[in-house]
mmCIF file of C-alpha atoms and ligand atoms in Angstrom:
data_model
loop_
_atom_site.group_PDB
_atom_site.id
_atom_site.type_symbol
_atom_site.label_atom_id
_atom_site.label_comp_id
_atom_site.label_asym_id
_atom_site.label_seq_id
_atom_site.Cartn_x
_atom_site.Cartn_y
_atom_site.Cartn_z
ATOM 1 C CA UNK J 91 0.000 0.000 0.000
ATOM 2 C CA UNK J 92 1.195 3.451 -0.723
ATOM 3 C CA UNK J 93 1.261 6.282 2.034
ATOM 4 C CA UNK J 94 -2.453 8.330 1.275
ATOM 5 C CA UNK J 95 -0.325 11.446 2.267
ATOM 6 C CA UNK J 96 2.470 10.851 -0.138
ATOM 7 C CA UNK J 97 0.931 10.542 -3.439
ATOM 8 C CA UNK J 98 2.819 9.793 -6.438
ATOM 9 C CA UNK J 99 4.084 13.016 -8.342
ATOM 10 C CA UNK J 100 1.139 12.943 -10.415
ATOM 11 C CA UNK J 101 -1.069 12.760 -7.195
ATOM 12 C CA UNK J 102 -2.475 9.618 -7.773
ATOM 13 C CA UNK J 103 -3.592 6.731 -5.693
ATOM 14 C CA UNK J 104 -4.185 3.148 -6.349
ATOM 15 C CA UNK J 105 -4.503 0.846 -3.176
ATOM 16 C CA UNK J 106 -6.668 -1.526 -2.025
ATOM 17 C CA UNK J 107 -8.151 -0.013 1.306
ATOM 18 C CA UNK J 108 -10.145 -2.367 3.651
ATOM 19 C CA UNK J 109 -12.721 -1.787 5.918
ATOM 20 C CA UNK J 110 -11.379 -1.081 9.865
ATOM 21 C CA UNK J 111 -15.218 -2.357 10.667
ATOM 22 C CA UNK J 112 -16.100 -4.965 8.115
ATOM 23 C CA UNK J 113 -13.027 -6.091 6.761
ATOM 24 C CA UNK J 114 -14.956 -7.997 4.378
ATOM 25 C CA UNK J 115 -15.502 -4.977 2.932
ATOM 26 C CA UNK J 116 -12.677 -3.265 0.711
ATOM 27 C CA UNK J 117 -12.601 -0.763 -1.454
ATOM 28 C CA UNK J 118 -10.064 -0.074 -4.629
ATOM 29 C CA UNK J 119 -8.901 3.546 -4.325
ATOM 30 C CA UNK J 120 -8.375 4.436 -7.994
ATOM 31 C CA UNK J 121 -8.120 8.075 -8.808
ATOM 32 C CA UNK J 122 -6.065 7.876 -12.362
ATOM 33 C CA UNK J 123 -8.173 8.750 -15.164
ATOM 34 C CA UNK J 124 -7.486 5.236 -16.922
ATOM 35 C CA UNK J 125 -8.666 3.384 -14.087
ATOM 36 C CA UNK J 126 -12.089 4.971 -13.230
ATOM 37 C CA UNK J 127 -14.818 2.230 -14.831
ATOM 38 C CA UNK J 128 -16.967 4.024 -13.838
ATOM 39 C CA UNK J 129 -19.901 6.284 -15.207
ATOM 40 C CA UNK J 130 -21.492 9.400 -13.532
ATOM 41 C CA UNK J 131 -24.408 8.929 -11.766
ATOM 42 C CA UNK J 132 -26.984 11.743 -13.506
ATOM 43 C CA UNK J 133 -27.788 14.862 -11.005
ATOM 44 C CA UNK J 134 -31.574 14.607 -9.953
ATOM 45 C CA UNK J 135 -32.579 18.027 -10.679
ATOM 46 C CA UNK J 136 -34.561 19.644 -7.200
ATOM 47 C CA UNK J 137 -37.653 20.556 -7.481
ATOM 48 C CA UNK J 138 -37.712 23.513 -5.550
ATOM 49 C CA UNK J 139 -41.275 24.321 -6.036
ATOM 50 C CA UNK J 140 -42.840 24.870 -2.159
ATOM 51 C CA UNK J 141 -46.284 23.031 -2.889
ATOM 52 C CA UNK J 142 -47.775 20.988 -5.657
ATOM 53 C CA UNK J 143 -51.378 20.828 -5.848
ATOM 54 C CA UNK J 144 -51.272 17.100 -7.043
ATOM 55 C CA UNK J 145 -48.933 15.755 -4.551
ATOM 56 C CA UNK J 146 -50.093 13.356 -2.268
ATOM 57 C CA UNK J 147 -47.580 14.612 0.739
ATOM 58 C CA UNK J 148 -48.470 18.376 0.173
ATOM 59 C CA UNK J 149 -50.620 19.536 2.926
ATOM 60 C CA UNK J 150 -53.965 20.123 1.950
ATOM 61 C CA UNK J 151 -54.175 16.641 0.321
ATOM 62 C CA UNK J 152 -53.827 14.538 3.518
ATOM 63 C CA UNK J 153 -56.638 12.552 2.951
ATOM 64 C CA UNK J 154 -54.451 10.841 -0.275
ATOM 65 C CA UNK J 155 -52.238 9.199 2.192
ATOM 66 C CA UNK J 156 -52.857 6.246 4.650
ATOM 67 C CA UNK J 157 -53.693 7.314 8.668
ATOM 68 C CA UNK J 158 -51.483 9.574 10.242
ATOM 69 C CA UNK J 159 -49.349 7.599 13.059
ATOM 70 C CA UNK J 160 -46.902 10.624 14.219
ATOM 71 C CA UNK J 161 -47.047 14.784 13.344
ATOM 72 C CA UNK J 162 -44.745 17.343 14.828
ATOM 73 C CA UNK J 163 -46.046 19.864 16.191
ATOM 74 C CA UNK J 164 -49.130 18.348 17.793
ATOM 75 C CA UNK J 165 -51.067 21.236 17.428
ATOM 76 C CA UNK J 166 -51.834 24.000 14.358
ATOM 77 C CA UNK J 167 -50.082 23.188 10.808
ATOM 78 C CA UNK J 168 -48.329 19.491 10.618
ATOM 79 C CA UNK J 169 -44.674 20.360 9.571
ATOM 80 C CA UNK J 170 -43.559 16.677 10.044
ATOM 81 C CA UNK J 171 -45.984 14.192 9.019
ATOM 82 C CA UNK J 172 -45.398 10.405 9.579
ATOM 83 C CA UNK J 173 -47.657 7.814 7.803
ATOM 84 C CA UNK J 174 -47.930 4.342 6.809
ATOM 85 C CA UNK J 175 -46.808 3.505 3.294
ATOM 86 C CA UNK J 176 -49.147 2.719 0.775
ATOM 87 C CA UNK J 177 -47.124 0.387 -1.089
ATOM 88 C CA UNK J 178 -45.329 -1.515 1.945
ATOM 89 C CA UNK J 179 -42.019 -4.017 1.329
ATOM 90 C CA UNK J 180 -43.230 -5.173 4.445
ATOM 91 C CA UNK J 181 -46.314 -5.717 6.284
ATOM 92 C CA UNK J 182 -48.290 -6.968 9.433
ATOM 93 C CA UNK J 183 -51.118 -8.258 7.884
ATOM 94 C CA UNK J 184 -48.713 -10.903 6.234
ATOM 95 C CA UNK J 185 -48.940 -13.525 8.829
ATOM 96 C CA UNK J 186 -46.906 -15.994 7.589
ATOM 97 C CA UNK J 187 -44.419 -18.891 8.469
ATOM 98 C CA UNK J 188 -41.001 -18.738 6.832
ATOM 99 C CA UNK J 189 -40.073 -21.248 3.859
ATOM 100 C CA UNK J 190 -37.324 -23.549 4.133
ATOM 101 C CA UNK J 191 -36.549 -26.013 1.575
ATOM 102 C CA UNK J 192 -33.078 -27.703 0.930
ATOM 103 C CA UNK J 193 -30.674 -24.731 0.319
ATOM 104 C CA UNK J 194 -33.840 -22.786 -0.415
ATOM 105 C CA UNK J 195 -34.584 -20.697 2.362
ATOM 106 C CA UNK J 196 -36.618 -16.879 3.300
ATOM 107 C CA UNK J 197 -37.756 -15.522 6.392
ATOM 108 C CA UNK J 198 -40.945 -14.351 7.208
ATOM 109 C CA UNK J 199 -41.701 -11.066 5.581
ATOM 110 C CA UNK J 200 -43.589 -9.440 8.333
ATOM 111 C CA UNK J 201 -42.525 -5.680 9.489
ATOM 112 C CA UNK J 202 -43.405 -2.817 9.190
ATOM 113 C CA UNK J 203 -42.980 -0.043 6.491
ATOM 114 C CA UNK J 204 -43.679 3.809 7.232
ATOM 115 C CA UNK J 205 -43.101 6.699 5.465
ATOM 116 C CA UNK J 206 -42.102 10.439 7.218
ATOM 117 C CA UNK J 207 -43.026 13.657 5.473
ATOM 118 C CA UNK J 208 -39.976 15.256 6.466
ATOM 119 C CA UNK J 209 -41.481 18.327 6.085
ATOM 120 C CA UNK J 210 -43.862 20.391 4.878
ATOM 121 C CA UNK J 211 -42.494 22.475 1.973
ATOM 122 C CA UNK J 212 -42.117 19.902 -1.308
ATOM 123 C CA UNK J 213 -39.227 20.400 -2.552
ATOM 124 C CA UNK J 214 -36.464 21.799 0.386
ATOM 125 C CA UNK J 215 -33.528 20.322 0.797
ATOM 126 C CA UNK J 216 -31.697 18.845 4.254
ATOM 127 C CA UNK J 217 -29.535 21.649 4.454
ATOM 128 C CA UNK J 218 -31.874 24.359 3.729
ATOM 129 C CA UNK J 219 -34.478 22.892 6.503
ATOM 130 C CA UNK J 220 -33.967 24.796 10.290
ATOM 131 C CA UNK J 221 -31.789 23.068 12.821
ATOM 132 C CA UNK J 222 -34.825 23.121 14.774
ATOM 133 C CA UNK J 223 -36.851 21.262 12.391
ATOM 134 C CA UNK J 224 -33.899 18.624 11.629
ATOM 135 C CA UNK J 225 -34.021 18.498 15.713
ATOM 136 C CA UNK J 226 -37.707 17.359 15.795
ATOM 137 C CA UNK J 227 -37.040 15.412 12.749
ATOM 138 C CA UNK J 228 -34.671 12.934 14.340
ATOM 139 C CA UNK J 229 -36.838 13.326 17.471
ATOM 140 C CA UNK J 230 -39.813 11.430 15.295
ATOM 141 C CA UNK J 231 -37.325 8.611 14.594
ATOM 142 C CA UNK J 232 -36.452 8.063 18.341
ATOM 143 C CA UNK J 233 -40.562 8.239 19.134
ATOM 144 C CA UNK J 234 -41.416 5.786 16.052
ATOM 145 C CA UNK J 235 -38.292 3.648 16.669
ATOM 146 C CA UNK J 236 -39.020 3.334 20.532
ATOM 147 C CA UNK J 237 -42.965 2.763 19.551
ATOM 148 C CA UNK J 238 -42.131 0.143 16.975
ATOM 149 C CA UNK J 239 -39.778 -1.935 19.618
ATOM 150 C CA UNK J 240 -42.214 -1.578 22.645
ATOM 151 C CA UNK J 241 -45.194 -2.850 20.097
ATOM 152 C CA UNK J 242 -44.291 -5.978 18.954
ATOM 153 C CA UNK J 243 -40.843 -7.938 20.560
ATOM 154 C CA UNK J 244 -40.856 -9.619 17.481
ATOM 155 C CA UNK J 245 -39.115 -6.878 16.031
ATOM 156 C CA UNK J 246 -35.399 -6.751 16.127
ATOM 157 C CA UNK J 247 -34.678 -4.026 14.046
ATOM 158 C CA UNK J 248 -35.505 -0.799 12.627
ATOM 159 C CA UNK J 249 -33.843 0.667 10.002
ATOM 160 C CA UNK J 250 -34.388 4.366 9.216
ATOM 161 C CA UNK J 251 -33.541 5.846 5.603
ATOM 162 C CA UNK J 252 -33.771 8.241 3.282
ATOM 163 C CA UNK J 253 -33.572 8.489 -0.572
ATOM 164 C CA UNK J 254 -33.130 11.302 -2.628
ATOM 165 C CA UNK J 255 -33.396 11.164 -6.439
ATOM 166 C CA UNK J 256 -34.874 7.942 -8.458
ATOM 167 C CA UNK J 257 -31.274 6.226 -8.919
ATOM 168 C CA UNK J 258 -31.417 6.535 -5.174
ATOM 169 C CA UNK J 259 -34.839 5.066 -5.058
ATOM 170 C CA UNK J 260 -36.793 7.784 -4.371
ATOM 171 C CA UNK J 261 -40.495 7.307 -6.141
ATOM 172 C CA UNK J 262 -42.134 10.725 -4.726
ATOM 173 C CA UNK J 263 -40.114 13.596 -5.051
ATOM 174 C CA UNK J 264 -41.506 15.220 -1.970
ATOM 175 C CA UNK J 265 -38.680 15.148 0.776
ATOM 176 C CA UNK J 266 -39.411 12.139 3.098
ATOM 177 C CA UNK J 267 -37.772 9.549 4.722
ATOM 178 C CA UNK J 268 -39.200 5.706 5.762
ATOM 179 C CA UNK J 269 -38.712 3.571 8.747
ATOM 180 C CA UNK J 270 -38.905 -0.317 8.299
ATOM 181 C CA UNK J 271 -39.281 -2.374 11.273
ATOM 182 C CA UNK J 272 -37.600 -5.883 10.437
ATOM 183 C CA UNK J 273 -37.896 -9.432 12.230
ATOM 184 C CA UNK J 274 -34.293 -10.051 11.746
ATOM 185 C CA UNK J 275 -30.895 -7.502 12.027
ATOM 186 C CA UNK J 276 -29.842 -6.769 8.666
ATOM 187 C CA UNK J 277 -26.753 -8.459 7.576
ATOM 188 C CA UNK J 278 -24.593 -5.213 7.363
ATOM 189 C CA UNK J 279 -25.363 -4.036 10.168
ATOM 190 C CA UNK J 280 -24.676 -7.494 11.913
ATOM 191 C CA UNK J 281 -21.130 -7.474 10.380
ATOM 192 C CA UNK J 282 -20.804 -4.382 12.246
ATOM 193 C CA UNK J 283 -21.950 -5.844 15.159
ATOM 194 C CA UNK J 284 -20.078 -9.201 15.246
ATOM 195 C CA UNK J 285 -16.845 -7.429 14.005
ATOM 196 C CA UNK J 286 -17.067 -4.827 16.515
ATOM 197 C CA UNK J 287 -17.603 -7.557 19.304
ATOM 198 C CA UNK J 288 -14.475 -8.989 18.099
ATOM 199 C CA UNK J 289 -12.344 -5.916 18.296
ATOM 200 C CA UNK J 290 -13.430 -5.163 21.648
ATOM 201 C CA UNK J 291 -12.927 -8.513 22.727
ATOM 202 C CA UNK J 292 -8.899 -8.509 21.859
ATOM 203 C CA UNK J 293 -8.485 -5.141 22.427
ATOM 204 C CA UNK J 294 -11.130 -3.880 24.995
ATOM 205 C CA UNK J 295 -11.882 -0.409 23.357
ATOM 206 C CA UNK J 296 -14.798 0.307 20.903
ATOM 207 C CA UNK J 297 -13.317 0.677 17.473
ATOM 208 C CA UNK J 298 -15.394 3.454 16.260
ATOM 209 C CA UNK J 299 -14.036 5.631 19.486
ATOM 210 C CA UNK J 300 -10.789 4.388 18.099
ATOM 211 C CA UNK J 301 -11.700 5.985 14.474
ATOM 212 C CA UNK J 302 -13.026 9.178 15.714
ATOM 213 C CA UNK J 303 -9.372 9.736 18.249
ATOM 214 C CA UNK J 304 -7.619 8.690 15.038
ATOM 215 C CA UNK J 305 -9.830 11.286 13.168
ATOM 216 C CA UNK J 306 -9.524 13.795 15.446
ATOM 217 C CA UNK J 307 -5.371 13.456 16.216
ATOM 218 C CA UNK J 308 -3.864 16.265 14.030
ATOM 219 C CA UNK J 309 -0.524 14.638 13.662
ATOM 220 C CA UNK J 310 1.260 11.393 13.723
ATOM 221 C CA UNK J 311 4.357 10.398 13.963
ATOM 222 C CA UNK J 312 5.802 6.888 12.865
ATOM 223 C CA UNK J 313 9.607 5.826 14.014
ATOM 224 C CA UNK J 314 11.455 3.081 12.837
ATOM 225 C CA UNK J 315 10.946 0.812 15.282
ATOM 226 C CA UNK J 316 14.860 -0.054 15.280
ATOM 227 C CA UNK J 317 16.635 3.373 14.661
ATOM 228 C CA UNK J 318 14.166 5.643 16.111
ATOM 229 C CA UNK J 319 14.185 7.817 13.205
ATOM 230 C CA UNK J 320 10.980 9.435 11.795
ATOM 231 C CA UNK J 321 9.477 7.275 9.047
ATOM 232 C CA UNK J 322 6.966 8.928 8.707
ATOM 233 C CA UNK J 323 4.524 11.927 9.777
ATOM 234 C CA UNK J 324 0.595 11.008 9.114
ATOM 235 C CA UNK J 325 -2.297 13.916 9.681
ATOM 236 C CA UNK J 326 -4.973 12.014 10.064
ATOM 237 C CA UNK J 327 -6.939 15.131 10.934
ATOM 238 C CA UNK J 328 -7.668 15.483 7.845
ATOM 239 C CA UNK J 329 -10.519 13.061 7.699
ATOM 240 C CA UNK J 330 -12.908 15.605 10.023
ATOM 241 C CA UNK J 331 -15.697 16.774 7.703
ATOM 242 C CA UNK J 332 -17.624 18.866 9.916
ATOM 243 C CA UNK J 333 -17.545 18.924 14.285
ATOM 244 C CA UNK J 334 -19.987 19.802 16.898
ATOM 245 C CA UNK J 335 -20.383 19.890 20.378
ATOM 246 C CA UNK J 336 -21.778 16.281 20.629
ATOM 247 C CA UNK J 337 -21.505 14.903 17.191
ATOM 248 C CA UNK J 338 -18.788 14.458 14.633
ATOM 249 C CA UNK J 339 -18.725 13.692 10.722
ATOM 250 C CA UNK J 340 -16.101 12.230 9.474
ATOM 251 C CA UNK J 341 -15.229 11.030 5.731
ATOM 252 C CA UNK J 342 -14.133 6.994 6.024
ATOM 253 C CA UNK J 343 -10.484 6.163 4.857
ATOM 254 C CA UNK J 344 -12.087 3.203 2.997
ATOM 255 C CA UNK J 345 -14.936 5.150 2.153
ATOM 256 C CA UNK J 346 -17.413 2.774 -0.600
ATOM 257 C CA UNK J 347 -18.479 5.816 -2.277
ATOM 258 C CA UNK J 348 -16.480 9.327 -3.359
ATOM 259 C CA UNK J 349 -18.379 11.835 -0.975
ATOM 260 C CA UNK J 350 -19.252 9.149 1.755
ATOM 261 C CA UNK J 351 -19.863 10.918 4.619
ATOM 262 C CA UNK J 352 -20.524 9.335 8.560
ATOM 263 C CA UNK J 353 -22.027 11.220 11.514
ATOM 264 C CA UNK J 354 -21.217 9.652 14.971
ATOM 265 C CA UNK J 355 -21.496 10.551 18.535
ATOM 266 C CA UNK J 356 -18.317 12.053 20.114
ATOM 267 C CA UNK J 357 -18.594 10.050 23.363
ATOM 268 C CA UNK J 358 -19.423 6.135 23.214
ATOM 269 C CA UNK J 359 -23.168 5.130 22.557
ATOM 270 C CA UNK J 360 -24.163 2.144 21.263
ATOM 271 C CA UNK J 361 -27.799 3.231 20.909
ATOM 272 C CA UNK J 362 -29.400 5.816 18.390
ATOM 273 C CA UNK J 363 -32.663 6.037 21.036
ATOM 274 C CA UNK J 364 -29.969 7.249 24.015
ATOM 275 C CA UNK J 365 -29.272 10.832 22.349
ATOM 276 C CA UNK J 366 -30.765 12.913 24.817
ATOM 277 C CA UNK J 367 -33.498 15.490 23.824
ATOM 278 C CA UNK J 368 -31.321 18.522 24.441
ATOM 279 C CA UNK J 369 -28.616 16.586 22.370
ATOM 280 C CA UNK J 370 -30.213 16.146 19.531
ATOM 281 C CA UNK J 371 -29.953 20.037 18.086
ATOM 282 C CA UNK J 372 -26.076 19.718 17.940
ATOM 283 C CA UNK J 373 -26.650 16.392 16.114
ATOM 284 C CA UNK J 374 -29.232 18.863 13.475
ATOM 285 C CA UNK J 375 -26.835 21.102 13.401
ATOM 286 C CA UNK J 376 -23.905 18.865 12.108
ATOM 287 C CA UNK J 377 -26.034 17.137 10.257
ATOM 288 C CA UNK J 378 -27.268 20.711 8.179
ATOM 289 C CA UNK J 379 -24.036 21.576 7.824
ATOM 290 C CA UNK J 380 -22.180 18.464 6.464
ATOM 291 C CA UNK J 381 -25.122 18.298 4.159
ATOM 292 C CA UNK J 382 -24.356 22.123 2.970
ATOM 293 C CA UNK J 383 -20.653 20.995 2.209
ATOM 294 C CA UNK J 384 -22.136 18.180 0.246
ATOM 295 C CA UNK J 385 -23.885 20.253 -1.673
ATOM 296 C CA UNK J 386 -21.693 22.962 -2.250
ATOM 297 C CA UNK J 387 -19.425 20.242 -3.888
ATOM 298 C CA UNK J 388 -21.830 18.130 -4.900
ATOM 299 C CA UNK J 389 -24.863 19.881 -5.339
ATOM 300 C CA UNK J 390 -27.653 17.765 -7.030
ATOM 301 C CA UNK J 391 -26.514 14.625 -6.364
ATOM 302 C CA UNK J 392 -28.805 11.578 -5.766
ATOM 303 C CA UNK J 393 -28.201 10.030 -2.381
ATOM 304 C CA UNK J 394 -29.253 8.020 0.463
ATOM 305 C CA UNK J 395 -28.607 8.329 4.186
ATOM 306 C CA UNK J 396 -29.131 5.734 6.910
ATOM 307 C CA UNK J 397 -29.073 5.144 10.413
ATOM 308 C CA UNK J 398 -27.140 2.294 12.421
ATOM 309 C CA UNK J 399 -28.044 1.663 15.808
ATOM 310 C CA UNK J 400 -27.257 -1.287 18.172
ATOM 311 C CA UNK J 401 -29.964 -4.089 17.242
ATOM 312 C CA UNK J 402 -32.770 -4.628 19.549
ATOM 313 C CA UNK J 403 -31.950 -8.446 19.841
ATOM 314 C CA UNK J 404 -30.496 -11.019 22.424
ATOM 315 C CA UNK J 405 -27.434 -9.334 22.406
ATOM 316 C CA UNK J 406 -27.982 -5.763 22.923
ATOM 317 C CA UNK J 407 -26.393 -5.739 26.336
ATOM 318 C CA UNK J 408 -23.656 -7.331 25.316
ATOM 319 C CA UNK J 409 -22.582 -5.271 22.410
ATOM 320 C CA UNK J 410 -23.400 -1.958 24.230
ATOM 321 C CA UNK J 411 -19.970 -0.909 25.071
ATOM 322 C CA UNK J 412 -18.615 -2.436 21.346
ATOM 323 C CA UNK J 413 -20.947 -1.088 18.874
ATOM 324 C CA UNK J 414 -21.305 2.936 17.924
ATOM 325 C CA UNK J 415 -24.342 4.418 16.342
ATOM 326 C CA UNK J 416 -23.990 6.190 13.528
ATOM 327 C CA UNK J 417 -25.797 8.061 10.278
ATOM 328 C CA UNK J 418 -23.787 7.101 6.937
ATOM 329 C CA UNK J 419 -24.686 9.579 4.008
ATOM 330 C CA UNK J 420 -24.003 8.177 0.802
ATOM 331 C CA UNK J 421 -24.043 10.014 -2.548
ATOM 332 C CA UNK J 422 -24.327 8.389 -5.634
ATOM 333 C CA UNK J 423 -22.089 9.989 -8.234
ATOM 334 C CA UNK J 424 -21.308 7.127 -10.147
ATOM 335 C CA UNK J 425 -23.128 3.874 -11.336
ATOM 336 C CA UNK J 426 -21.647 0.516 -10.125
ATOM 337 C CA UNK J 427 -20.236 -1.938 -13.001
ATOM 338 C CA UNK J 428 -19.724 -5.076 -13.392
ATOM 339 C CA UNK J 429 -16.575 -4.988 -11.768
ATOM 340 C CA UNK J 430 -17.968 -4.089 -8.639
ATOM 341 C CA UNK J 431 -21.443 -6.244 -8.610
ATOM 342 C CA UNK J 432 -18.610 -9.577 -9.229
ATOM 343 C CA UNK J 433 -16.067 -8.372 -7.273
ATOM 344 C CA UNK J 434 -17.783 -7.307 -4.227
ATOM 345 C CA UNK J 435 -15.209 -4.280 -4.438
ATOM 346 C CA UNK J 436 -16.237 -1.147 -4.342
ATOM 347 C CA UNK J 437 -14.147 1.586 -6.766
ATOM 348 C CA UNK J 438 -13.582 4.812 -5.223
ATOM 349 C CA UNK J 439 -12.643 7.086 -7.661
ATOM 350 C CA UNK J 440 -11.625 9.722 -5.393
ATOM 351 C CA UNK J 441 -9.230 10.064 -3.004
ATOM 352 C CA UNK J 442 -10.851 10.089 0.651
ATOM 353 C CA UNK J 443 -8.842 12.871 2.210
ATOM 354 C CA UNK J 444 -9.119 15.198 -1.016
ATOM 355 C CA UNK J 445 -12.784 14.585 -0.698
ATOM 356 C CA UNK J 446 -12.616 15.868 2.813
ATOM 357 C CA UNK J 447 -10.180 18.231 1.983
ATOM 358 C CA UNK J 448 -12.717 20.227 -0.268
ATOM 359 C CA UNK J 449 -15.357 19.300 2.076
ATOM 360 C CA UNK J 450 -14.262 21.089 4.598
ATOM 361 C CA UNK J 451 -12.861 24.186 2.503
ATOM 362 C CA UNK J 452 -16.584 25.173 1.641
ATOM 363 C CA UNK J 453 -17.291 28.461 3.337
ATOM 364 C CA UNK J 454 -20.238 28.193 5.096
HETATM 365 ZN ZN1 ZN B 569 -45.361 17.642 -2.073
HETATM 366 ZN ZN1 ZN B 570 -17.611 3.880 20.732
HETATM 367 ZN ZN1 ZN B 571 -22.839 1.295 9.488
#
């Protein structure tokens, strides 16, 4: 592997980066022109238009959607509007026993599937919405999330999402995000889980506290073990995006895709639904801001963000001191080839700490 912080004269990079988390998981660092395989991901245009007569999530045509399960605020003009979704991946009225059959197996495709009206103009963006709203916002996902688990102990996890633009999956182009409450833990996030289990077992320290100290440690210095001269001098700074009181973003040294972004609590929490109420405008406010240096780069890109909390299961005592919540943001610039659906490598066209580099030089 090369040095990220000596590039070749020509400034490029080429290594095979894996994973700290999910080692599993690499991804091939390419930035030389004759290496990218990859094909640009077309902008989704915003619509920027406030309402839209026709639009089922445009107040005034409430009675177009399902029943209402959550609003913020309680009282006067919805602003946040949570409902069920019409066209569910997964639902409770599917009672059904899983199907196994030799190697063919599924599970059980009961959950649920709800849909939150993020807010009330149509078209606004993340980073244009008040920290105030984006506070209440991620308020409704602790209330639903905390609802969903108390409702039904059948359900081990909940995944919260949002898409923006149809390459990201996004069918209604009013800004809203959906919850889906799942009888199993997703097998990403149990990677997470199990490998972070493991690290703390050897080494007795979360490994995500470990990224965010590496993250936020300005400079490094290597010796030669041997001579005690300087090898070499890392800053490793550099991958801070954006930093708040309680919250940090940081850009992933083997991030999957070229403007990856993560948000994660500064201090060690394993759960999404322990961010305390008064906590949760610092998280907004990192949140509206790394999304403003995405845009200011990136502006117009499709993307999707998620949230990854500690699963609800048998082992959620166990893996609360291993396992870090955290919000991954990930824009879709470019389209995934072949290469990468039958390799299971992801190509990063960009190098990480540019990306963060220029993410952090837009003036906000
Ligand atoms: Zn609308
Ligand atoms: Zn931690
Ligand atoms: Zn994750």
């Amino acid at each position: 592997m090369s040095d990220p912080n000596t590039p070749d004269n020509d400034g490029e990079v080429r290594e095979i980066r894996i994973n700290p988390v999910v080692p599993s998981e690499s991804v091939l660092v390419a930035t030389a022109r004759s290496m990218r395989p990859k094909k640009a991901e077309e902008l989704a245009p915003r619509d920027t238009r406030k309402h839209v007569e026709t639009c089922p999530f445009c107040r005034g045509n409430e009675h177009k959607t399902p029943p209402v399960i959550l609003r913020w605020p309680l009282e006067g003009d919805w602003q946040i509007r949570m409902v069920e979704n019409l066209y569910p991946v997964l639902g409770d009225d599917r009672e059904q026993a899983g199907f196994n059959f030799g190697l063919q197996q599924t599970i059980d495709g009961y959950g649920r599937h709800e849909v939150i009206i993020d807010h009330h103009e149509h078209g606004i963006a993340v980073h244009d919405m008040a920290e105030s709203h984006l506070a209440a916002l991620f308020g409704i996902y602790q209330t639903r999330m905390r609802q969903l688990f108390a409702s039904d102990e059948r359900l081990k996890y909940v995944l919260i999402f949002k898409n923006f633009g149809p390459a990201a999956g996004a069918s209604i182009p009013h800004t809203h995000s959906q919850v889906i409450a799942m009888p199993v833990v997703p097998e990403n996030v149990d990677a997470e889980v199990r490998n972070s289990a493991a690290h703390y077992a050897k080494h007795h320290h979360c490994i995500f506290c470990a990224l965010i100290d590496e993250a936020l440690t300005f400079e490094a210095t290597i010796y030669d073990r041997s001579s005690g001269a300087v090898r070499r001098k890392i800053n490793v700074g550099q991958y801070v995006v954006e930093r708040g009181e309680k919250f940090i973003a940081i850009k992933p040294f083997a991030s999957r895709y070229e403007w990856e972004v993560h948000i994660l609590p500064l201090a060690h929490q394993a759960d999404f639904l322990d961010v305390r109420g008064e906590d949760l405008a610092d998280l907004a406010r990192v949140m509206q801001r790394t999304m403003a240096r995405l845009d200011a780069v990136i502006g117009g890109a499709q993307y999707n963000f998620f949230l990854h909390s500690v699963p609800h299961d048998s082992r959620r005592q166990a893996n609360a001191p291993s396992y870090h919540w955290h919000l991954e943001i990930c824009p879709r610039t470019s389209i995934p080839t072949g290469f990468e659906l039958g390799s299971g490598l992801f190509v990063n066209t960009i190098n990480p700490e540019q990306a963060a580099e220029r993410l952090r030089a837009v003036d906000l």
